Tab-separated table of C-alpha atoms in Angstrom:
chain	number	residue	atom	x	y	z
A	218	MET	CA	7.536	23.346	-11.472
A	219	THR	CA	7.644	20.245	-13.864
A	220	ILE	CA	5.831	17.224	-13.539
A	221	GLY	CA	7.849	14.657	-14.672
A	222	TYR	CA	5.676	11.681	-14.385
A	223	LEU	CA	3.251	12.866	-16.870
A	224	PRO	CA	4.473	11.522	-20.330
A	225	TRP	CA	3.410	13.995	-22.532
A	226	GLY	CA	6.370	15.885	-21.111
A	227	ARG	CA	9.111	13.500	-21.967
A	228	PRO	CA	11.561	14.519	-24.970
A	229	ASN	CA	11.559	13.200	-28.173
A	230	GLY	CA	14.340	11.032	-27.481
A	231	VAL	CA	12.085	8.896	-24.811
A	232	ALA	CA	9.351	8.623	-26.998
A	233	SER	CA	9.578	5.032	-28.307
A	234	ARG	CA	10.804	3.382	-25.231
A	235	PRO	CA	8.711	0.789	-23.618
A	236	CYS	CA	6.347	2.268	-20.877
A	237	LEU	CA	3.491	0.592	-19.859
A	238	ARG	CA	2.033	-3.211	-20.721
A	239	ASP	CA	-0.282	-5.790	-19.680
A	240	SER	CA	-1.807	-8.930	-21.076
A	241	ARG	CA	-3.281	-6.939	-23.913
A	242	HIS	CA	-1.212	-4.044	-24.394
A	243	GLU	CA	2.243	-3.063	-24.720
A	244	LEU	CA	2.686	0.798	-25.413
A	245	THR	CA	5.516	3.214	-25.689
A	246	TYR	CA	5.764	6.559	-24.236
A	247	ALA	CA	4.445	8.536	-27.060
A	248	GLU	CA	1.509	5.755	-27.414
A	249	VAL	CA	0.846	6.112	-23.674
A	250	ALA	CA	0.568	10.184	-24.048
A	251	ARG	CA	-1.567	9.528	-26.953
A	252	ARG	CA	-3.907	7.250	-25.958
A	253	ALA	CA	-4.510	9.614	-22.840
A	254	ASP	CA	-5.378	12.282	-25.255
A	255	ALA	CA	-7.732	10.369	-27.056
A	256	ILE	CA	-9.493	9.285	-23.713
A	257	ALA	CA	-9.061	13.069	-22.262
A	258	GLU	CA	-10.952	14.317	-25.523
A	259	GLN	CA	-13.899	11.511	-24.526
A	260	LEU	CA	-13.853	12.919	-20.831
A	261	SER	CA	-14.191	16.263	-21.947
A	262	GLU	CA	-16.814	15.737	-24.517
A	263	ARG	CA	-18.767	14.410	-21.240
A	264	GLY	CA	-18.382	17.669	-19.816
A	265	ILE	CA	-15.261	16.737	-17.468
A	266	GLY	CA	-12.871	19.620	-16.649
A	267	GLU	CA	-11.248	21.108	-13.846
A	268	GLY	CA	-11.878	20.413	-10.540
A	269	ASP	CA	-14.275	17.406	-11.693
A	270	VAL	CA	-13.889	13.879	-10.104
A	271	VAL	CA	-13.557	10.998	-11.967
A	272	ALA	CA	-13.932	7.437	-10.612
A	273	ILE	CA	-12.388	4.806	-12.125
A	274	MET	CA	-13.839	1.308	-10.918
A	275	LEU	CA	-11.639	-1.523	-13.009
A	276	PRO	CA	-9.049	-4.054	-11.702
A	277	ASN	CA	-5.573	-3.713	-12.530
A	278	ARG	CA	-5.052	-3.145	-16.434
A	279	VAL	CA	-3.002	-0.475	-18.435
A	280	GLU	CA	-6.498	1.516	-19.208
A	281	LEU	CA	-7.054	2.489	-15.661
A	282	LEU	CA	-3.532	4.360	-15.805
A	283	LEU	CA	-4.621	5.747	-19.146
A	284	VAL	CA	-8.096	7.022	-17.508
A	285	MET	CA	-6.050	8.785	-14.502
A	286	LEU	CA	-3.525	10.674	-16.818
A	287	ALA	CA	-6.217	11.842	-19.060
A	288	ALA	CA	-8.556	12.909	-16.367
A	289	TRP	CA	-5.171	14.859	-14.878
A	290	ARG	CA	-4.551	16.253	-18.361
A	291	LEU	CA	-8.362	17.916	-18.071
A	292	GLY	CA	-7.367	19.368	-14.465
A	293	ALA	CA	-9.701	17.031	-13.099
A	294	THR	CA	-8.995	14.300	-9.878
A	295	VAL	CA	-9.684	10.720	-9.635
A	296	THR	CA	-10.939	8.317	-7.114
A	297	PRO	CA	-9.901	4.962	-7.779
A	298	ILE	CA	-12.454	2.129	-6.518
A	299	ASN	CA	-11.892	-1.311	-5.415
A	300	PRO	CA	-13.691	-3.367	-8.353
A	301	VAL	CA	-15.024	-5.990	-5.838
A	302	PHE	CA	-16.883	-3.611	-3.618
A	303	THR	CA	-20.251	-4.478	-2.589
A	304	ALA	CA	-22.781	-1.928	-3.961
A	305	ASN	CA	-23.023	-0.232	-0.522
A	306	GLU	CA	-19.472	0.330	-0.391
A	307	SER	CA	-19.055	1.794	-3.876
A	308	GLU	CA	-22.025	4.082	-3.797
A	309	TYR	CA	-20.558	5.486	-0.019
A	310	GLN	CA	-17.162	6.457	-1.781
A	311	LEU	CA	-19.010	7.908	-5.223
A	312	ARG	CA	-21.391	9.922	-3.368
A	313	ASP	CA	-18.657	11.146	-0.570
A	314	SER	CA	-16.275	11.914	-3.189
A	315	GLY	CA	-18.804	13.902	-5.427
A	316	ALA	CA	-17.758	11.716	-8.858
A	317	ALA	CA	-19.298	12.912	-12.085
A	318	LEU	CA	-18.648	9.942	-14.179
A	319	VAL	CA	-17.510	6.541	-13.358
A	320	VAL	CA	-15.249	4.273	-15.826
A	321	ASN	CA	-16.283	1.158	-15.547
A	322	SER	CA	-15.981	-2.793	-16.882
A	323	GLY	CA	-19.807	-1.984	-18.312
A	324	SER	CA	-21.133	-4.485	-16.196
A	325	GLN	CA	-21.733	-2.616	-12.683
A	326	ALA	CA	-25.026	-1.591	-11.947
A	327	SER	CA	-23.972	0.990	-8.992
A	328	THR	CA	-23.275	3.894	-10.305
A	329	VAL	CA	-25.930	6.272	-8.381
A	330	GLY	CA	-27.233	7.371	-11.717
A	331	LEU	CA	-23.966	9.026	-12.902
A	332	PRO	CA	-22.674	8.656	-16.207
A	333	SER	CA	-20.447	5.964	-17.213
A	334	ILE	CA	-17.986	4.751	-19.794
A	335	ALA	CA	-17.328	1.072	-20.484
A	336	VAL	CA	-13.612	0.460	-20.313
A	337	ASP	CA	-14.023	-1.180	-24.100
A	338	ALA	CA	-15.460	2.008	-25.375
A	339	LEU	CA	-12.257	4.158	-24.258
A	340	ARG	CA	-11.281	6.058	-27.186
A	341	THR	CA	-7.545	4.575	-28.531
A	342	GLU	CA	-7.000	7.722	-31.157
A	343	PRO	CA	-6.925	11.656	-30.535
A	344	ALA	CA	-8.847	14.081	-32.987
A	345	GLY	CA	-6.228	16.387	-31.851
A	346	VAL	CA	-8.811	19.137	-30.502
A	347	LEU	CA	-7.708	19.334	-26.857
A	348	PRO	CA	-6.090	22.819	-25.753
A	349	ASP	CA	-2.697	22.972	-24.256
A	350	ARG	CA	-2.946	22.937	-20.672
A	351	GLY	CA	-0.115	22.425	-17.955
A	352	VAL	CA	-1.047	20.548	-15.118
A	353	ARG	CA	-0.471	22.300	-12.141
A	354	PRO	CA	1.339	21.008	-8.743
A	355	GLU	CA	-1.609	22.615	-6.639
A	356	GLU	CA	-4.065	20.923	-8.332
A	357	LEU	CA	-5.945	17.893	-6.623
A	358	ALA	CA	-4.770	14.760	-8.114
A	359	LEU	CA	-5.932	11.671	-6.203
A	360	LEU	CA	-8.890	11.008	-3.693
A	361	ILE	CA	-7.728	7.946	-2.175
A	362	TYR	CA	-10.019	6.055	0.564
A	363	THR	CA	-8.858	5.051	3.493
A	364	SER	CA	-9.797	1.090	4.618
A	365	GLY	CA	-11.975	2.905	7.419
A	366	SER	CA	-11.172	0.226	9.992
A	367	THR	CA	-12.280	3.171	12.569
A	368	GLY	CA	-15.231	4.199	11.165
A	369	ARG	CA	-16.664	4.934	7.473
A	370	PRO	CA	-13.631	5.589	5.061
A	371	LYS	CA	-12.084	9.158	4.576
A	372	GLY	CA	-11.189	10.437	1.305
A	373	VAL	CA	-7.537	11.547	1.584
A	374	MET	CA	-6.542	14.335	-0.548
A	375	LEU	CA	-3.454	14.461	-2.557
A	376	GLU	CA	-2.294	17.091	-4.595
A	377	HIS	CA	0.088	16.625	-7.807
A	378	ALA	CA	2.748	18.329	-5.367
A	379	ASN	CA	2.230	15.582	-3.159
A	380	LEU	CA	2.679	12.777	-5.780
A	381	LEU	CA	5.779	14.579	-7.414
A	382	ALA	CA	7.599	14.806	-4.168
A	383	MET	CA	6.620	11.158	-3.191
A	384	ALA	CA	7.663	10.025	-6.563
A	385	SER	CA	11.128	11.882	-6.144
A	386	MET	CA	11.729	10.479	-2.749
A	387	VAL	CA	10.997	6.751	-3.615
A	388	SER	CA	12.787	7.130	-7.270
A	389	GLY	CA	15.647	9.070	-5.600
A	390	HIS	CA	15.830	6.847	-2.597
A	391	LEU	CA	15.849	3.454	-4.515
A	392	GLY	CA	18.061	4.508	-6.964
A	393	LEU	CA	15.564	4.072	-10.182
A	394	THR	CA	16.958	4.747	-13.694
A	395	ASP	CA	15.375	4.294	-17.169
A	396	ALA	CA	16.782	0.762	-17.022
A	397	ASP	CA	14.433	-0.073	-14.210
A	398	HIS	CA	11.170	-2.141	-14.968
A	399	CYS	CA	8.526	-2.461	-12.424
A	400	LEU	CA	6.478	-5.418	-12.198
A	401	LEU	CA	3.013	-4.158	-10.567
A	402	VAL	CA	1.055	-6.665	-8.445
A	403	LEU	CA	-0.341	-4.590	-5.817
A	404	PRO	CA	-4.497	-3.108	-6.516
A	405	LEU	CA	-4.206	-0.051	-8.305
A	406	PHE	CA	-6.844	1.462	-6.169
A	407	HIS	CA	-4.319	1.736	-3.389
A	408	VAL	CA	-1.758	4.378	-3.147
A	409	ASN	CA	1.027	2.446	-2.959
A	410	ALA	CA	0.608	0.948	-6.181
A	411	ILE	CA	0.201	4.196	-7.875
A	412	CYS	CA	3.385	5.932	-6.571
A	413	VAL	CA	5.868	3.210	-5.998
A	414	SER	CA	5.335	1.238	-9.066
A	415	PHE	CA	3.698	3.564	-11.536
A	416	LEU	CA	4.685	7.292	-10.818
A	417	SER	CA	8.358	6.427	-9.488
A	418	SER	CA	9.005	4.292	-12.936
A	419	MET	CA	7.516	7.101	-14.941
A	420	LEU	CA	9.680	9.912	-13.207
A	421	ALA	CA	12.645	7.773	-13.834
A	422	GLY	CA	11.787	6.806	-17.220
A	423	GLY	CA	11.570	3.180	-16.801
A	424	GLN	CA	8.773	0.801	-17.982
A	425	LEU	CA	5.828	-1.151	-16.111
A	426	THR	CA	4.130	-4.041	-16.714
A	427	VAL	CA	0.837	-4.305	-14.837
A	428	LEU	CA	-0.597	-7.929	-13.495
A	429	GLU	CA	-3.917	-8.248	-12.725
A	430	ARG	CA	-3.558	-10.044	-10.107
A	431	PHE	CA	-1.357	-12.145	-7.889
A	432	ALA	CA	-0.980	-15.791	-7.501
A	433	PRO	CA	2.413	-17.437	-6.507
A	434	LEU	CA	3.173	-19.103	-9.550
A	435	SER	CA	2.091	-17.263	-11.973
A	436	PHE	CA	3.890	-14.346	-10.326
A	437	LEU	CA	6.947	-16.081	-10.663
A	438	GLU	CA	6.410	-16.802	-14.088
A	439	ALA	CA	5.930	-13.462	-14.758
A	440	VAL	CA	9.367	-12.368	-13.514
A	441	GLU	CA	10.851	-15.256	-15.816
A	442	ARG	CA	9.257	-13.771	-18.781
A	443	HIS	CA	9.295	-10.305	-18.137
A	444	ARG	CA	12.603	-9.673	-16.584
A	445	PRO	CA	11.524	-6.928	-14.377
A	446	THR	CA	14.439	-5.225	-11.773
A	447	TYR	CA	11.952	-4.548	-9.074
A	448	PHE	CA	8.524	-4.969	-7.578
A	449	ALA	CA	6.604	-3.861	-4.358
A	450	ALA	CA	4.588	-6.129	-2.394
A	451	VAL	CA	2.610	-6.734	1.033
A	452	PRO	CA	3.733	-9.254	3.287
A	453	THR	CA	0.751	-11.351	2.535
A	454	ILE	CA	2.425	-11.719	-0.851
A	455	TYR	CA	6.017	-12.980	0.552
A	456	ALA	CA	4.192	-15.220	2.961
A	457	ARG	CA	2.682	-17.033	-0.132
A	458	LEU	CA	5.930	-17.103	-2.085
A	459	ALA	CA	7.841	-18.136	1.057
A	460	GLU	CA	5.294	-21.588	1.595
A	461	LEU	CA	6.036	-23.060	-2.389
A	462	PRO	CA	7.403	-26.362	-2.542
A	463	ALA	CA	11.204	-26.450	-2.274
A	464	GLU	CA	11.275	-27.546	-5.959
A	465	VAL	CA	9.912	-24.471	-6.986
A	466	VAL	CA	13.096	-22.649	-8.147
A	467	PRO	CA	12.417	-19.625	-10.187
A	468	ASP	CA	14.835	-17.917	-11.966
A	469	THR	CA	14.771	-14.345	-10.125
A	470	SER	CA	18.044	-13.063	-11.526
A	471	SER	CA	16.705	-9.874	-12.980
A	472	LEU	CA	15.674	-8.344	-9.725
A	473	ARG	CA	17.718	-5.832	-8.198
A	474	PHE	CA	15.306	-5.861	-5.140
A	475	ALA	CA	11.978	-6.102	-3.675
A	476	ILE	CA	9.712	-4.032	-1.531
A	477	CYS	CA	7.862	-4.614	1.490
A	478	GLY	CA	5.146	-2.304	3.171
A	479	ALA	CA	1.781	-1.382	4.068
A	480	ALA	CA	1.813	-3.852	7.050
A	481	PRO	CA	4.188	-5.350	9.634
A	482	VAL	CA	6.442	-7.981	8.449
A	483	SER	CA	8.408	-10.697	10.520
A	484	ARG	CA	12.578	-10.557	10.435
A	485	GLU	CA	12.243	-14.303	9.945
A	486	LEU	CA	9.934	-13.871	6.721
A	487	LEU	CA	12.402	-11.399	5.213
A	488	GLU	CA	15.353	-13.189	5.695
A	489	ARG	CA	13.445	-16.413	4.590
A	490	CYS	CA	12.348	-14.690	0.872
A	491	GLU	CA	15.763	-13.069	0.932
A	492	GLU	CA	17.787	-16.372	1.231
A	493	ARG	CA	15.239	-18.758	-1.046
A	494	PHE	CA	14.801	-16.185	-3.874
A	495	GLY	CA	17.868	-14.290	-3.955
A	496	PHE	CA	16.842	-10.409	-4.155
A	497	VAL	CA	17.478	-7.634	-1.708
A	498	MET	CA	14.288	-7.142	0.706
A	499	VAL	CA	13.798	-3.668	1.795
A	500	GLU	CA	11.145	-2.776	4.316
A	501	GLY	CA	9.377	0.499	4.284
A	502	TYR	CA	6.573	2.484	6.164
A	503	GLY	CA	4.387	4.833	5.369
A	504	LEU	CA	0.499	5.739	5.113
A	505	SER	CA	-1.969	7.109	2.651
A	506	GLU	CA	-2.058	10.486	4.439
A	507	GLY	CA	1.588	10.599	3.601
A	508	THR	CA	1.116	10.200	0.055
A	509	CYS	CA	2.321	6.633	0.188
A	510	VAL	CA	6.272	6.012	2.093
A	511	SER	CA	7.694	7.771	4.938
A	512	THR	CA	10.724	5.428	5.771
A	513	CYS	CA	12.485	2.783	4.115
A	514	ASN	CA	15.758	0.637	4.155
A	515	PRO	CA	18.202	1.408	1.734
A	516	VAL	CA	18.869	-1.038	-1.219
A	517	GLU	CA	22.310	-0.145	-1.182
A	518	GLY	CA	24.287	-0.059	2.265
A	519	VAL	CA	23.422	-0.926	5.802
A	520	ARG	CA	19.698	-2.496	6.089
A	521	LYS	CA	18.327	-2.663	9.797
A	522	LEU	CA	16.503	-5.668	9.673
A	523	GLY	CA	14.118	-4.926	12.573
A	524	THR	CA	13.519	-1.103	11.618
A	525	VAL	CA	11.538	-0.038	8.473
A	526	GLY	CA	14.787	2.413	7.890
A	527	PRO	CA	15.123	5.974	7.694
A	528	ALA	CA	12.901	8.910	6.505
A	529	LEU	CA	13.240	9.241	2.758
A	530	PRO	CA	15.288	12.251	1.799
A	531	GLY	CA	12.969	15.714	2.371
A	532	GLN	CA	10.799	13.995	5.398
A	533	GLN	CA	11.321	14.678	8.806
A	534	ILE	CA	10.136	11.479	11.512
A	535	ALA	CA	9.829	11.706	15.195
A	536	THR	CA	7.964	10.415	17.827
A	537	ILE	CA	5.539	12.749	20.396
A	538	SER	CA	4.395	12.300	24.035
A	539	PRO	CA	0.647	12.126	24.695
A	540	GLU	CA	1.051	15.935	25.302
A	541	GLY	CA	2.034	16.501	21.804
A	542	GLU	CA	5.929	17.011	22.482
A	543	ILE	CA	8.749	15.873	20.356
A	544	LEU	CA	10.526	12.948	22.438
A	545	PRO	CA	14.228	12.569	22.195
A	546	PRO	CA	15.742	9.190	19.976
A	547	GLY	CA	14.953	5.848	21.516
A	548	GLU	CA	11.669	6.917	23.319
A	549	VAL	CA	8.448	5.240	22.375
A	550	GLY	CA	5.577	7.433	21.526
A	551	GLU	CA	3.345	8.261	18.540
A	552	VAL	CA	4.923	8.430	15.417
A	553	VAL	CA	4.768	11.957	13.498
A	554	VAL	CA	6.143	12.460	9.625
A	555	ARG	CA	6.401	15.996	8.030
A	556	GLY	CA	7.228	16.700	4.613
A	557	ALA	CA	6.012	18.000	1.257
A	558	ASN	CA	4.170	14.685	0.560
A	559	VAL	CA	1.994	15.393	3.610
A	560	MET	CA	-1.555	15.193	2.313
A	561	ARG	CA	-3.843	18.733	2.011
A	562	GLY	CA	-6.221	16.865	4.128
A	563	TYR	CA	-9.085	14.747	4.362
A	564	LEU	CA	-12.325	15.681	2.032
A	565	ASN	CA	-14.878	17.676	3.621
A	566	ARG	CA	-13.537	16.723	7.122
A	567	PRO	CA	-11.763	20.064	8.573
A	568	GLU	CA	-12.144	18.866	12.322
A	569	GLU	CA	-10.599	15.255	11.067
A	570	THR	CA	-7.713	16.963	9.237
A	571	ALA	CA	-7.221	19.856	12.293
A	572	ALA	CA	-6.789	16.629	14.565
A	573	THR	CA	-4.655	14.809	12.332
A	574	ILE	CA	-2.241	17.293	10.756
A	575	VAL	CA	-0.795	19.540	13.533
A	576	ASP	CA	1.788	22.536	13.252
A	577	GLY	CA	2.813	20.531	9.912
A	578	TRP	CA	3.276	17.160	11.381
A	579	LEU	CA	1.139	14.162	10.485
A	580	ARG	CA	-0.234	12.348	13.100
A	581	THR	CA	0.215	8.486	12.298
A	582	GLY	CA	-1.462	6.889	15.027
A	583	ASP	CA	1.596	4.384	14.909
A	584	VAL	CA	3.716	3.584	17.867
A	585	GLY	CA	7.217	3.787	17.424
A	586	ARG	CA	10.554	4.832	18.304
A	587	VAL	CA	13.532	6.535	16.370
A	588	ASP	CA	17.061	4.678	17.085
A	589	GLU	CA	20.342	6.182	17.444
A	590	ASP	CA	20.933	5.736	13.722
A	591	GLY	CA	17.670	7.441	12.796
A	592	CYS	CA	15.997	4.208	11.759
A	593	LEU	CA	12.402	4.065	12.727
A	594	VAL	CA	11.360	0.817	15.036
A	595	LEU	CA	7.365	0.375	14.820
A	596	VAL	CA	6.085	-1.022	17.961
A	597	ASP	CA	2.286	-1.046	17.163
A	598	ARG	CA	-0.873	0.950	16.274
A	599	VAL	CA	-2.081	3.322	18.870
A	600	LYS	CA	-5.759	1.615	18.397
A	601	ASP	CA	-4.321	-1.892	18.493
A	602	MET	CA	-2.922	-1.680	22.266
A	603	ILE	CA	-4.473	-4.083	24.285
A	604	ILE	CA	-4.781	-2.759	28.385
A	605	ARG	CA	-4.990	-5.924	30.520
A	606	GLY	CA	-5.652	-4.743	34.005
A	607	GLY	CA	-3.820	-1.396	33.450
A	608	GLU	CA	-0.854	-2.622	31.873
A	609	ASN	CA	-0.341	-1.887	28.068
A	610	LEU	CA	0.322	-4.612	25.788
A	611	TYR	CA	1.755	-4.358	22.242
A	612	PRO	CA	-0.167	-7.079	19.874
A	613	LYS	CA	3.324	-6.596	17.783
A	614	GLU	CA	5.753	-7.808	20.487
A	615	ILE	CA	3.401	-11.006	20.829
A	616	GLU	CA	3.375	-11.373	17.301
A	617	SER	CA	7.205	-11.182	16.740
A	618	VAL	CA	7.712	-13.747	19.198
A	619	LEU	CA	5.303	-16.070	17.681
A	620	TYR	CA	7.344	-15.367	14.244
A	621	GLY	CA	10.138	-16.579	15.574
A	622	HIS	CA	8.853	-20.172	15.785
A	623	PRO	CA	9.906	-21.855	12.881
A	624	ALA	CA	6.485	-23.522	12.349
A	625	VAL	CA	4.654	-20.347	11.972
A	626	LEU	CA	3.922	-18.441	8.761
A	627	GLU	CA	1.340	-15.636	9.785
A	628	ALA	CA	0.149	-14.425	13.172
A	629	ALA	CA	-2.055	-11.927	14.766
A	630	VAL	CA	-2.795	-10.584	17.925
A	631	VAL	CA	-6.108	-8.877	19.238
A	632	GLY	CA	-7.811	-7.698	22.574
A	633	ALA	CA	-10.731	-9.479	23.645
A	634	PRO	CA	-13.076	-8.314	26.279
A	635	HIS	CA	-12.384	-10.023	29.935
A	636	PRO	CA	-14.776	-9.333	33.082
A	637	VAL	CA	-11.914	-8.948	35.181
A	638	TYR	CA	-8.854	-7.471	33.377
A	639	GLY	CA	-10.796	-5.757	30.679
A	640	GLU	CA	-8.643	-7.298	27.807
A	641	VAL	CA	-6.604	-10.310	27.228
A	642	PRO	CA	-4.783	-11.206	24.337
A	643	ILE	CA	-6.109	-14.080	22.016
A	644	ALA	CA	-3.375	-15.318	19.259
A	645	TYR	CA	-4.448	-16.717	15.746
A	646	VAL	CA	-1.589	-18.344	13.740
A	647	VAL	CA	-1.278	-20.377	10.520
A	648	ALA	CA	1.531	-22.686	10.213
A	649	TYR	CA	3.655	-23.234	7.063
A	650	PRO	CA	2.477	-26.072	5.111
A	651	ASP	CA	3.187	-29.511	5.828
A	652	VAL	CA	4.671	-28.193	9.041
A	653	SER	CA	3.610	-29.440	12.527
A	654	VAL	CA	2.834	-27.240	15.413
A	655	THR	CA	0.820	-27.463	18.359
A	656	VAL	CA	-0.970	-24.989	20.756
A	657	ASP	CA	1.099	-26.064	23.749
A	658	GLY	CA	4.247	-26.094	21.743
A	659	LEU	CA	3.687	-22.310	20.752
A	660	LEU	CA	2.872	-21.482	24.072
A	661	VAL	CA	6.265	-23.182	25.327
A	662	HIS	CA	8.147	-20.885	22.845
A	663	CYS	CA	6.156	-17.744	24.093
A	664	ARG	CA	6.937	-18.569	27.749
A	665	GLN	CA	10.705	-18.449	26.992
A	666	SER	CA	10.623	-14.974	25.807
A	667	LEU	CA	7.062	-13.327	27.208
A	668	THR	CA	6.423	-12.366	30.936
A	669	LYS	CA	2.845	-13.917	32.289
A	670	ILE	CA	0.452	-11.100	31.376
A	671	LYS	CA	1.815	-11.026	27.621
A	672	LEU	CA	1.066	-14.419	27.048
A	673	PRO	CA	-1.943	-15.126	24.920
A	674	VAL	CA	-4.407	-16.843	27.068
A	675	GLU	CA	-5.986	-18.573	23.894
A	676	ILE	CA	-3.973	-19.666	20.552
A	677	HIS	CA	-6.156	-20.581	17.459
A	678	LEU	CA	-4.681	-22.646	14.815
A	679	LEU	CA	-5.997	-21.383	11.477
A	680	ASP	CA	-5.739	-22.160	7.682
A	681	ALA	CA	-5.530	-18.745	6.652
A	682	LEU	CA	-6.327	-15.146	8.481
A	683	PRO	CA	-8.630	-12.884	7.186
A	684	LYS	CA	-7.315	-10.089	4.821
A	685	ASN	CA	-8.405	-6.830	3.502
A	686	PRO	CA	-8.927	-5.759	-0.175
A	687	VAL	CA	-5.250	-4.623	0.057
A	688	GLY	CA	-3.855	-7.944	1.765
A	689	LYS	CA	-3.265	-6.601	5.261
A	690	ILE	CA	-4.716	-9.111	8.071
A	691	ASP	CA	-8.188	-7.934	8.839
A	692	LYS	CA	-7.599	-7.252	12.882
A	693	PRO	CA	-11.109	-5.571	12.967
A	694	SER	CA	-13.084	-8.614	11.716
A	695	LEU	CA	-10.817	-10.457	14.301
A	696	ARG	CA	-12.153	-8.362	16.954
A	697	ARG	CA	-15.708	-8.407	15.867
A	698	ALA	CA	-15.850	-12.207	16.342
A	699	LEU	CA	-14.509	-11.968	19.515
A	700	GLN	CA	-17.111	-9.412	20.623
A	701	LEU	CA	-20.267	-11.635	19.393
A	702	ARG	CA	-19.198	-14.848	21.250
C-alpha cells in the first residue's frame, strides 16, 4: 500500500509545485521532503525511532507539519498538544502518551523532564544520513486526545491506514485535485485540521496555506490574497463571519466550497453564510475515534440542509437500539459507524475500547436517524439529553427553534437540576450585533413550535458563549455553573 500523502513519495514532476506556506515560509513538495528529512535526522540523533512518541506543542505553523512528517519518516508517533494548555493539562498528555521528546516554542517550562527541541532550532538541510525506510500502514501515526468533557482525556490511536482511508475518502468525496488550495484555519492539535485540510490536500497534490489563528477580517484578507479553493471551519467561525457589518464585502470568488463540522450548526447560519459570501456550504459529521469525518453533504448534487449528509464512500452508518440492535431507516437511536477509518482504540484503555468498538461498529454517543436517502439527521448527544419528569428532551431541538428567530446568532441549551422534575432546560443566547431581542420575545417564538415541557424555564442573553479550544460551545462549563447556583 502506497501512502500517498507523504511528500517524499511524489514523482519528479510534482517536486517543484507549491506545497506548504505560512507567514514565514513557502515550500515546494521537494523542499518539504528535504526539510522533513533534516528534522528526522535531528530527531534520530536524540534517540527517536520506531514506536516512540513525539509531542508537538506549537501554534499553527509549517514547522508543526514538518515535525509530524519527520516523526513518521522514522516510524514514530505524534501527539499534538494545544499550545495554550496549562501546565497540568500538558503534563497529563505528555505522561499519558508516553512521549519521549517535545518540540515546542522554547518557552514552555512544562516538559515533565523530557528532552525538548525549540522550533527555531529545527534543522533545515539534511546531511543525507537517513536510511531508506518505508512507512507501514499499520504503524501508529497519531495520538489525538479527546476533549475530556466526560473525564480525563483519552488518547485516540490512529494508524497510517486510518489516515490514508480518511484522506482518500475526503479527497474523493470533495473531488479534490492538484488544482485545489486549502486555507487552514482550524487548530492543528485537532484531527480535523490534520486530515481534512492537510492530508487530503497532500494526497490530491494540492497546496495548503496555514493561518496561525482566526480573526474575521484577517481571514477574509487571506482569502483575497492567497485565493484558496476551499477551507474547513467550525460553526463559531461562520457565526463570526456572519456578524460582520454589511459594508464588509470580500472577494471570495476563488472558493469552490466551505466545510462546516465539529459541532452542530443551524440551517439558518448555513444559508446566511452561503447567501452572503457566495460559496457552497457543506456540513459534515464525525469524531476523532473515526479519524475525523463519517458523513458529509456533497459539493456537487443535492445537499440536504438539516442533515449532515450521507456516509462517505467506504463507510457505513446506522443507528442502534439501547440493546445494540441495528434499527431500520427513520428510527432514532445511537449513531454507529463502520469502516477502515475507525481507530485502533484508546491508548492503555482496553475496557473503554471494547465498550466503544462493538462488532466492528464505533459507538459515537450521538443520537440520530438515517433518512430514506441515507442521510444522517442528528438529534443530540446521548449525554446531553435532558430528562424532565421522566420525559426525554433533546437540547438540539430547542436550540433549532431558537436559531429560527432572526435575532439569534448562537444558542445553547443545557439541563439544570430541579427538585421536582429532576432536570429542566435552560437556554443561553447570543444575538446578532445591533439587533434587539428580549427574553419575552424569544419565549413567544419558542411557544409557537415547542410543547410546554420543552420550553426553557430560563433564557439568558449573553455577549458570548464559552468555547472549548476547538471552538465548540462548551456545554460542560455551562452545566457546572448551574450546579453551583
